[in-house]
CSV table of C-alpha atoms and ligand atoms in Angstrom, one decimal:
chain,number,residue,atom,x,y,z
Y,1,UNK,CA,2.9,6.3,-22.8
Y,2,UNK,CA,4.2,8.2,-19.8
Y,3,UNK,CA,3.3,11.9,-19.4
Y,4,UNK,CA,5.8,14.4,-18.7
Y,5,UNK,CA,4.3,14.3,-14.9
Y,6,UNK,CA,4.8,11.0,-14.7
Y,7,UNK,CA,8.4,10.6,-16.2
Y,8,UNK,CA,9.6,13.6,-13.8
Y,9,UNK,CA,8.0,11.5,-10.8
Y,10,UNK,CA,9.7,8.5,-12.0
Y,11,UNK,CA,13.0,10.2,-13.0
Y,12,UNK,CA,15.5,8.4,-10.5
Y,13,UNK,CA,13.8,5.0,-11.5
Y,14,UNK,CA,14.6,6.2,-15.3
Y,15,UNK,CA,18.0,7.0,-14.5
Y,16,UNK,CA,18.8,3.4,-13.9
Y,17,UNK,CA,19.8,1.2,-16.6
Y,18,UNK,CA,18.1,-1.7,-15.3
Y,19,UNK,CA,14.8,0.7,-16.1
Y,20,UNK,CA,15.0,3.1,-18.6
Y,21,UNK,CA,12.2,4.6,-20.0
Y,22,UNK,CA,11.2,1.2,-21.3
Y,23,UNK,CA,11.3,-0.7,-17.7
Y,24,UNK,CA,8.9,2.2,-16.5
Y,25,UNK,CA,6.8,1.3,-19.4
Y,26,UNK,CA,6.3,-1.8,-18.4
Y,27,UNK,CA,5.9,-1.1,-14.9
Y,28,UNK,CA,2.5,1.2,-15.5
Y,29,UNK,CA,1.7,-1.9,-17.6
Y,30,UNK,CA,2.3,-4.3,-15.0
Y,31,UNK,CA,-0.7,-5.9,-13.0
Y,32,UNK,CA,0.1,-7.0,-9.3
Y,33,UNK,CA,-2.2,-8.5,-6.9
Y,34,UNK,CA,-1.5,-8.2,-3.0
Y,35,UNK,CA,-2.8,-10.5,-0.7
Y,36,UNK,CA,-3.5,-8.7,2.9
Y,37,UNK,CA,-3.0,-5.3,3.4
Y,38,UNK,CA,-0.7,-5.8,6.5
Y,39,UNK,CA,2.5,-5.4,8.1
Y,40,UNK,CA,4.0,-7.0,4.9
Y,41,UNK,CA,1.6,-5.9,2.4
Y,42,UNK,CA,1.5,-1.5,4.0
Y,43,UNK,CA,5.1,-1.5,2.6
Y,44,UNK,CA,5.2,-3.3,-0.3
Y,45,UNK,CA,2.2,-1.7,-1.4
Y,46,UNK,CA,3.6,2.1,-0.6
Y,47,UNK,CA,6.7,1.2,-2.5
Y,48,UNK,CA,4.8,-0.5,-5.9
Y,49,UNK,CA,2.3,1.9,-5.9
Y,50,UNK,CA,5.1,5.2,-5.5
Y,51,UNK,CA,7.5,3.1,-7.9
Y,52,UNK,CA,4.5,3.4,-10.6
Y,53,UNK,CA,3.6,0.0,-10.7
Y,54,UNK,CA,0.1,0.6,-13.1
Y,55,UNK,CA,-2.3,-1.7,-11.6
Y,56,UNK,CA,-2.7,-3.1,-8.2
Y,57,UNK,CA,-4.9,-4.8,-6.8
Y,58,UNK,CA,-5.4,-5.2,-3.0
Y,59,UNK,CA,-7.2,-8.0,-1.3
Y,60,UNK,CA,-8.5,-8.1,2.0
Y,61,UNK,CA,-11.4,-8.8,4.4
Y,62,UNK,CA,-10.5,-7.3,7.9
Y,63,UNK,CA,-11.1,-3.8,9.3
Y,64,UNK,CA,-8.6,-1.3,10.6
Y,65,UNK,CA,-7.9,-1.5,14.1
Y,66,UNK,CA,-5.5,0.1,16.5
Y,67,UNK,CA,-3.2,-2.8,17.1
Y,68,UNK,CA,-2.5,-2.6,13.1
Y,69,UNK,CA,-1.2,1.2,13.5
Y,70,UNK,CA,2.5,0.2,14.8
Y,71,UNK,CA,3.3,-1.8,11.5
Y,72,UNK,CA,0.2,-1.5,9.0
Y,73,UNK,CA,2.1,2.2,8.1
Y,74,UNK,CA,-0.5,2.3,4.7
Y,75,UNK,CA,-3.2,3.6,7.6
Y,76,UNK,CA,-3.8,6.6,9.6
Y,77,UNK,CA,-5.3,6.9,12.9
Y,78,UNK,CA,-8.7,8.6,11.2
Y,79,UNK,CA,-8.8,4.9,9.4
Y,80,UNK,CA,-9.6,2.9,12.6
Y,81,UNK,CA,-12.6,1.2,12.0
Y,82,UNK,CA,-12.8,1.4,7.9
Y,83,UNK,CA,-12.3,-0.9,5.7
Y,84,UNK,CA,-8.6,-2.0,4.8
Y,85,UNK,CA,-9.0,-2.9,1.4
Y,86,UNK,CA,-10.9,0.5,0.9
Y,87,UNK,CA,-8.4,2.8,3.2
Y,88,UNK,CA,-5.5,1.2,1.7
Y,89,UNK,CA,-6.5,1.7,-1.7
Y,90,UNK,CA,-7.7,5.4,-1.3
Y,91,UNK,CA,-4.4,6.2,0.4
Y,92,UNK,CA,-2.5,4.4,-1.9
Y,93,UNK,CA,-4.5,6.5,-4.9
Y,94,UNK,CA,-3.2,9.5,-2.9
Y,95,UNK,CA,0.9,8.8,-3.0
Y,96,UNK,CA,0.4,8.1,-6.7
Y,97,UNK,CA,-3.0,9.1,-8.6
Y,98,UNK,CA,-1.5,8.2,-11.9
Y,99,UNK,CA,-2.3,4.4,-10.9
Y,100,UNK,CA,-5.0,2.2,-11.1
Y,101,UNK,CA,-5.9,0.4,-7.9
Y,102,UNK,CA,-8.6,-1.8,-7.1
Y,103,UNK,CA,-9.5,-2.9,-3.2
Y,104,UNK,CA,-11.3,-5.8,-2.8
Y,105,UNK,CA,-12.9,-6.6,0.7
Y,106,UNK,CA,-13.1,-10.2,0.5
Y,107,UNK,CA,-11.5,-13.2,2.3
Y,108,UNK,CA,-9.4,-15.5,-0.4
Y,109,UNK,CA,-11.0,-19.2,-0.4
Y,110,UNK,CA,-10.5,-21.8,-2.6
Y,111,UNK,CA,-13.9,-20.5,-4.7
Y,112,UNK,CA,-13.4,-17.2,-5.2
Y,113,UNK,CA,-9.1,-17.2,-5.2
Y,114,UNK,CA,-9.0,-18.0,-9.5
Y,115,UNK,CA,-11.0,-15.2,-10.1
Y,116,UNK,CA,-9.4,-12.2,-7.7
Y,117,UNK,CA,-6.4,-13.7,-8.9
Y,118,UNK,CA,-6.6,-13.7,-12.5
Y,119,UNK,CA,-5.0,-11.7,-15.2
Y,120,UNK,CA,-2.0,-10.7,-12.4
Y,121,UNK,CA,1.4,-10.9,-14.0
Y,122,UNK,CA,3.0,-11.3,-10.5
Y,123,UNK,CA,1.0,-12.3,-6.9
Y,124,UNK,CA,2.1,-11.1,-3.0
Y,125,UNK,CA,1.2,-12.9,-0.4
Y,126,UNK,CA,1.9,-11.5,3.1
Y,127,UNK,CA,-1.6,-12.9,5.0
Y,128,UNK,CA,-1.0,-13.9,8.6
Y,129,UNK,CA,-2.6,-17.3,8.2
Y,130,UNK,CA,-1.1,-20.6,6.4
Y,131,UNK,CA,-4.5,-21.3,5.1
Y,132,UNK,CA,-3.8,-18.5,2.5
Y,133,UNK,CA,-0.6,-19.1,2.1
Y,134,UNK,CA,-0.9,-22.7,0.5
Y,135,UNK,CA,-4.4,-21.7,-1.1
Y,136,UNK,CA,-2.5,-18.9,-3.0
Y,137,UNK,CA,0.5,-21.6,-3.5
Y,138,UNK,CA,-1.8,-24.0,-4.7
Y,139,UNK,CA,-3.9,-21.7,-7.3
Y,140,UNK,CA,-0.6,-19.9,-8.7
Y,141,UNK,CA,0.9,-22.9,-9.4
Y,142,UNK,CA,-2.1,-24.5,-11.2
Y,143,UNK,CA,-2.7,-21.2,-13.2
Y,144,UNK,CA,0.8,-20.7,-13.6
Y,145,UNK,CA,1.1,-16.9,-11.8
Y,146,UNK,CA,4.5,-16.3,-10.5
Y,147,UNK,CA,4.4,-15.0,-6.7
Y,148,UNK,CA,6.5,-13.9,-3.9
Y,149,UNK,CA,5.5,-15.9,-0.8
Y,150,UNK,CA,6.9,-13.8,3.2
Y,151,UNK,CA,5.8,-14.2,6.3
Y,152,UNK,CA,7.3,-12.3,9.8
Y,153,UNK,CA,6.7,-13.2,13.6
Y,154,UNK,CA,8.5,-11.6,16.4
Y,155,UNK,CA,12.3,-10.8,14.9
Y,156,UNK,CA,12.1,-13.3,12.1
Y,157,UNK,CA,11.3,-13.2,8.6
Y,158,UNK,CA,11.7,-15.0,5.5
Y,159,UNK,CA,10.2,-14.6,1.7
Y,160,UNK,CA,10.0,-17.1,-1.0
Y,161,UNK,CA,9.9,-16.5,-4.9
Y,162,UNK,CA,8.0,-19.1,-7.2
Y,163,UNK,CA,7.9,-19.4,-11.1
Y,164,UNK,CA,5.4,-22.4,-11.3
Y,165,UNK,CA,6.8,-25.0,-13.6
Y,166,UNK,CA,10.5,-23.9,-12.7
Y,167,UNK,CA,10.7,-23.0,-9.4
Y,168,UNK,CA,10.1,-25.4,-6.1
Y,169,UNK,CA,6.5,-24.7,-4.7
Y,170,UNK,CA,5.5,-23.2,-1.0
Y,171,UNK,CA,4.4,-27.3,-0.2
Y,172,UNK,CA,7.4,-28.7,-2.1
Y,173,UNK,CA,9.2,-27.1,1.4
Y,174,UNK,CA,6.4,-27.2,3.8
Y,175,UNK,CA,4.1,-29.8,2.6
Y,176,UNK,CA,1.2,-29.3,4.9
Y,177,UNK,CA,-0.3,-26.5,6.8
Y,178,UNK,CA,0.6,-27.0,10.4
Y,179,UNK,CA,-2.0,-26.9,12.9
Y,180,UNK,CA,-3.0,-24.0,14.2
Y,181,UNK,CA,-2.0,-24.3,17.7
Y,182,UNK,CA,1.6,-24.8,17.0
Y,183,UNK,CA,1.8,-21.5,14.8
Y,184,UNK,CA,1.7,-18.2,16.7
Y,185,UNK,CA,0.4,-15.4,15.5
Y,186,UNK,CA,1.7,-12.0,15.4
Y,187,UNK,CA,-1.2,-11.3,17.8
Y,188,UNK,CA,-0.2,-13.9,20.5
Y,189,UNK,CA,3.6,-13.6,19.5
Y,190,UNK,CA,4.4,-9.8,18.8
Y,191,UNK,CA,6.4,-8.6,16.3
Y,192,UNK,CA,8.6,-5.5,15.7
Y,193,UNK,CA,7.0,-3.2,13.1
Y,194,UNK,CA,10.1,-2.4,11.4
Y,195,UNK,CA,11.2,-6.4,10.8
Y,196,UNK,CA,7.4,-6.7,8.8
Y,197,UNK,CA,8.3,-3.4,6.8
Y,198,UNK,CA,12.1,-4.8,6.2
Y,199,UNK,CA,10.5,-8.1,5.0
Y,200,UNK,CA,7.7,-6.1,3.2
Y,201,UNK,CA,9.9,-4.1,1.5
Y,202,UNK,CA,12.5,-6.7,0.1
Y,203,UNK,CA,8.7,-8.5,-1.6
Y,204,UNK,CA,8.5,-5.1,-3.2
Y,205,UNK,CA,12.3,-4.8,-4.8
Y,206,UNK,CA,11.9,-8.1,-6.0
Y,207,UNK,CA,8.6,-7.7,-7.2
Y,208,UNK,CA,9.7,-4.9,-9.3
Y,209,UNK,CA,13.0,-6.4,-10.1
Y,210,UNK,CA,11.4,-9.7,-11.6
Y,211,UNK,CA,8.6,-7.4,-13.4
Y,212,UNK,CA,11.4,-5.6,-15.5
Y,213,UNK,CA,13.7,-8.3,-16.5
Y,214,UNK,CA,12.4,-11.4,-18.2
Y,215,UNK,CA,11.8,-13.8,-15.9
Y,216,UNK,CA,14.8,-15.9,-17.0
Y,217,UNK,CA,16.7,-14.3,-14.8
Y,218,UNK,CA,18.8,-16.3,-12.7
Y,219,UNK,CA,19.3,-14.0,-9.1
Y,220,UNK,CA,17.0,-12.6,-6.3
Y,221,UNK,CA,14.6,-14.4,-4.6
Y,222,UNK,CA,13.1,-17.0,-7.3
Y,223,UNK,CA,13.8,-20.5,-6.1
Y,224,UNK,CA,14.8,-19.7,-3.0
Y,225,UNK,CA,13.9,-18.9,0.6
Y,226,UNK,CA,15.7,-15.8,2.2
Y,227,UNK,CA,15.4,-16.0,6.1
Y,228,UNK,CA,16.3,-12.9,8.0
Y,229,UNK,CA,17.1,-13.0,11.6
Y,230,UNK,CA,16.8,-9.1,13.0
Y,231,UNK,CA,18.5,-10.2,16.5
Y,232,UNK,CA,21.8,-11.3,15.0
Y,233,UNK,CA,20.9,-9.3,11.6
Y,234,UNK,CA,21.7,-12.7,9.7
Y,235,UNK,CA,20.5,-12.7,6.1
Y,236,UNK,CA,20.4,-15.9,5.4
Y,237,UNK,CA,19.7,-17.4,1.1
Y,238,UNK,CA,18.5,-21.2,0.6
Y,239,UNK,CA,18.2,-22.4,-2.3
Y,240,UNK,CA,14.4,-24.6,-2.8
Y,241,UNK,CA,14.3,-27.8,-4.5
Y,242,UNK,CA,11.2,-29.4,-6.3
Y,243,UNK,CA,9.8,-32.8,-5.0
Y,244,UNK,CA,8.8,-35.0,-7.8
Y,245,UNK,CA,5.9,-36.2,-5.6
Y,246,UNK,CA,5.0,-32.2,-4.6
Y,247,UNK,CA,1.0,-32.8,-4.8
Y,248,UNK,CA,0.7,-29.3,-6.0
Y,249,UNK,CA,3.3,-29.0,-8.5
Y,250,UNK,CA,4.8,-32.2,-8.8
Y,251,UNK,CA,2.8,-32.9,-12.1
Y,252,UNK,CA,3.4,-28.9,-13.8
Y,253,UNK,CA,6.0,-28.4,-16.2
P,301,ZN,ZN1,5.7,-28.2,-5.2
């Protein structure tokens, strides 16, 4: 039930057919884990935690430093130093204390990724390694939690939608990690703040998008890879196909 403070914070949500009263509903009910609290993940988590999104959890082992502050907007300066899990979380509680949010400091690895996973209706990933990226693939799939996959380096971005059992997997299109010395890092490579809170912010639209409709639904970002190019400002949709022989999903129906 929504109290009249929340359904005057959430009125222009409510106004929208798409959401109703019911769609909000559901939203305070909705559980939603975030992987990194990062360039990608600061936006998305400011925008599901102010949308009323009920319970979020944050995961991450790092510490705030000063390089994060020009795209990591979740911080302040006074958090240098602190924990990000803990600073995003408590900052997070203070846009919107009618949510429940839970920051865990802890790196995802392949023992402890069912458990800080489990019970999420919907996953984000937006760590800055590949590691994580096919771990998370590799557990959502097997446990059968829908996620929303992005990653952003210097002016480039894309984001990725999976329903395990429907929708192509991350290693269906990328089959293997690559190694690490071919993949630059946002801390080698640069990247413009803006382009991570652009890509940060689409995971959150179509985070809430898929939690309100049934997840028949047939548009956004599910089964396909959106690649944004800020130079040229090309939005770019491809759609993913499955691989019969995908070792991660190639045997989940
Ligand atoms: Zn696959």
């Amino acid at each position: 039930m929504l109290s009249p403070e929340e359904l005057s914070r959430y009125s222009r949500n409510i106004l929208l057919n798409e959401v109703k009263r019911n769609g909000q509903e559901k939203l305070k009910k909705s559980v939603v884990t975030v992987i990194g609290a990062g360039g990608l993940g600061s936006p998305a988590l400011l925008y599901l935690g102010a949308a009323g999104v009920g319970n979020i959890r944050i995961i991450d082992s790092d510490i705030v430093d000063t390089t994060n502050l020009q795209r990591q907007i979740i911080f302040k300066h006074s958090d240098i130093g602190r924990s990000k899990s803990e600073s995003a979380s408590e900052n997070l509680r203070s846009l919107n204390p009618y949510i429940n949010v839970e920051g865990i400091q802890a790196r995802l690895n392949a023992e402890n990724a069912k458990d800080l996973l489990s019970g999420s209706d919907l996953v984000l990933e937006g760590s800055d390694n590949f590691d994580t990226k096919f771990l998370v693939n590799d557990i959502c799939v097997r446990e059968k939690t829908p996620f929303i996959t992005a990653g952003v380096l210097r002016f480039e971005g894309m984001v990725m939608g999976v329903r395990p059992g429907k929708d192509a997997c991350f290693r269906c299109v990328y089959e293997n990690p690559p190694a690490p010395e071919h993949v630059p890092s946002c801390a080698d490579a640069g990247v413009i703040g803006s382009m991570a809170g652009m890509i940060g912010a689409i995971q959150a639209t179509e985070s809430i998008q898929f939690l309100l409709s049934d997840s028949e639904r047939d548009s956004g970002l599910f089964g396909k890879i959106l690649q944004v190019d800020s130079k040229s400002m090309e939005f770019r949709t491809i759609s993913t196909a499955r691989r019969e022989d995908c070792a991660t999903c190639g045997t989940v129906h």
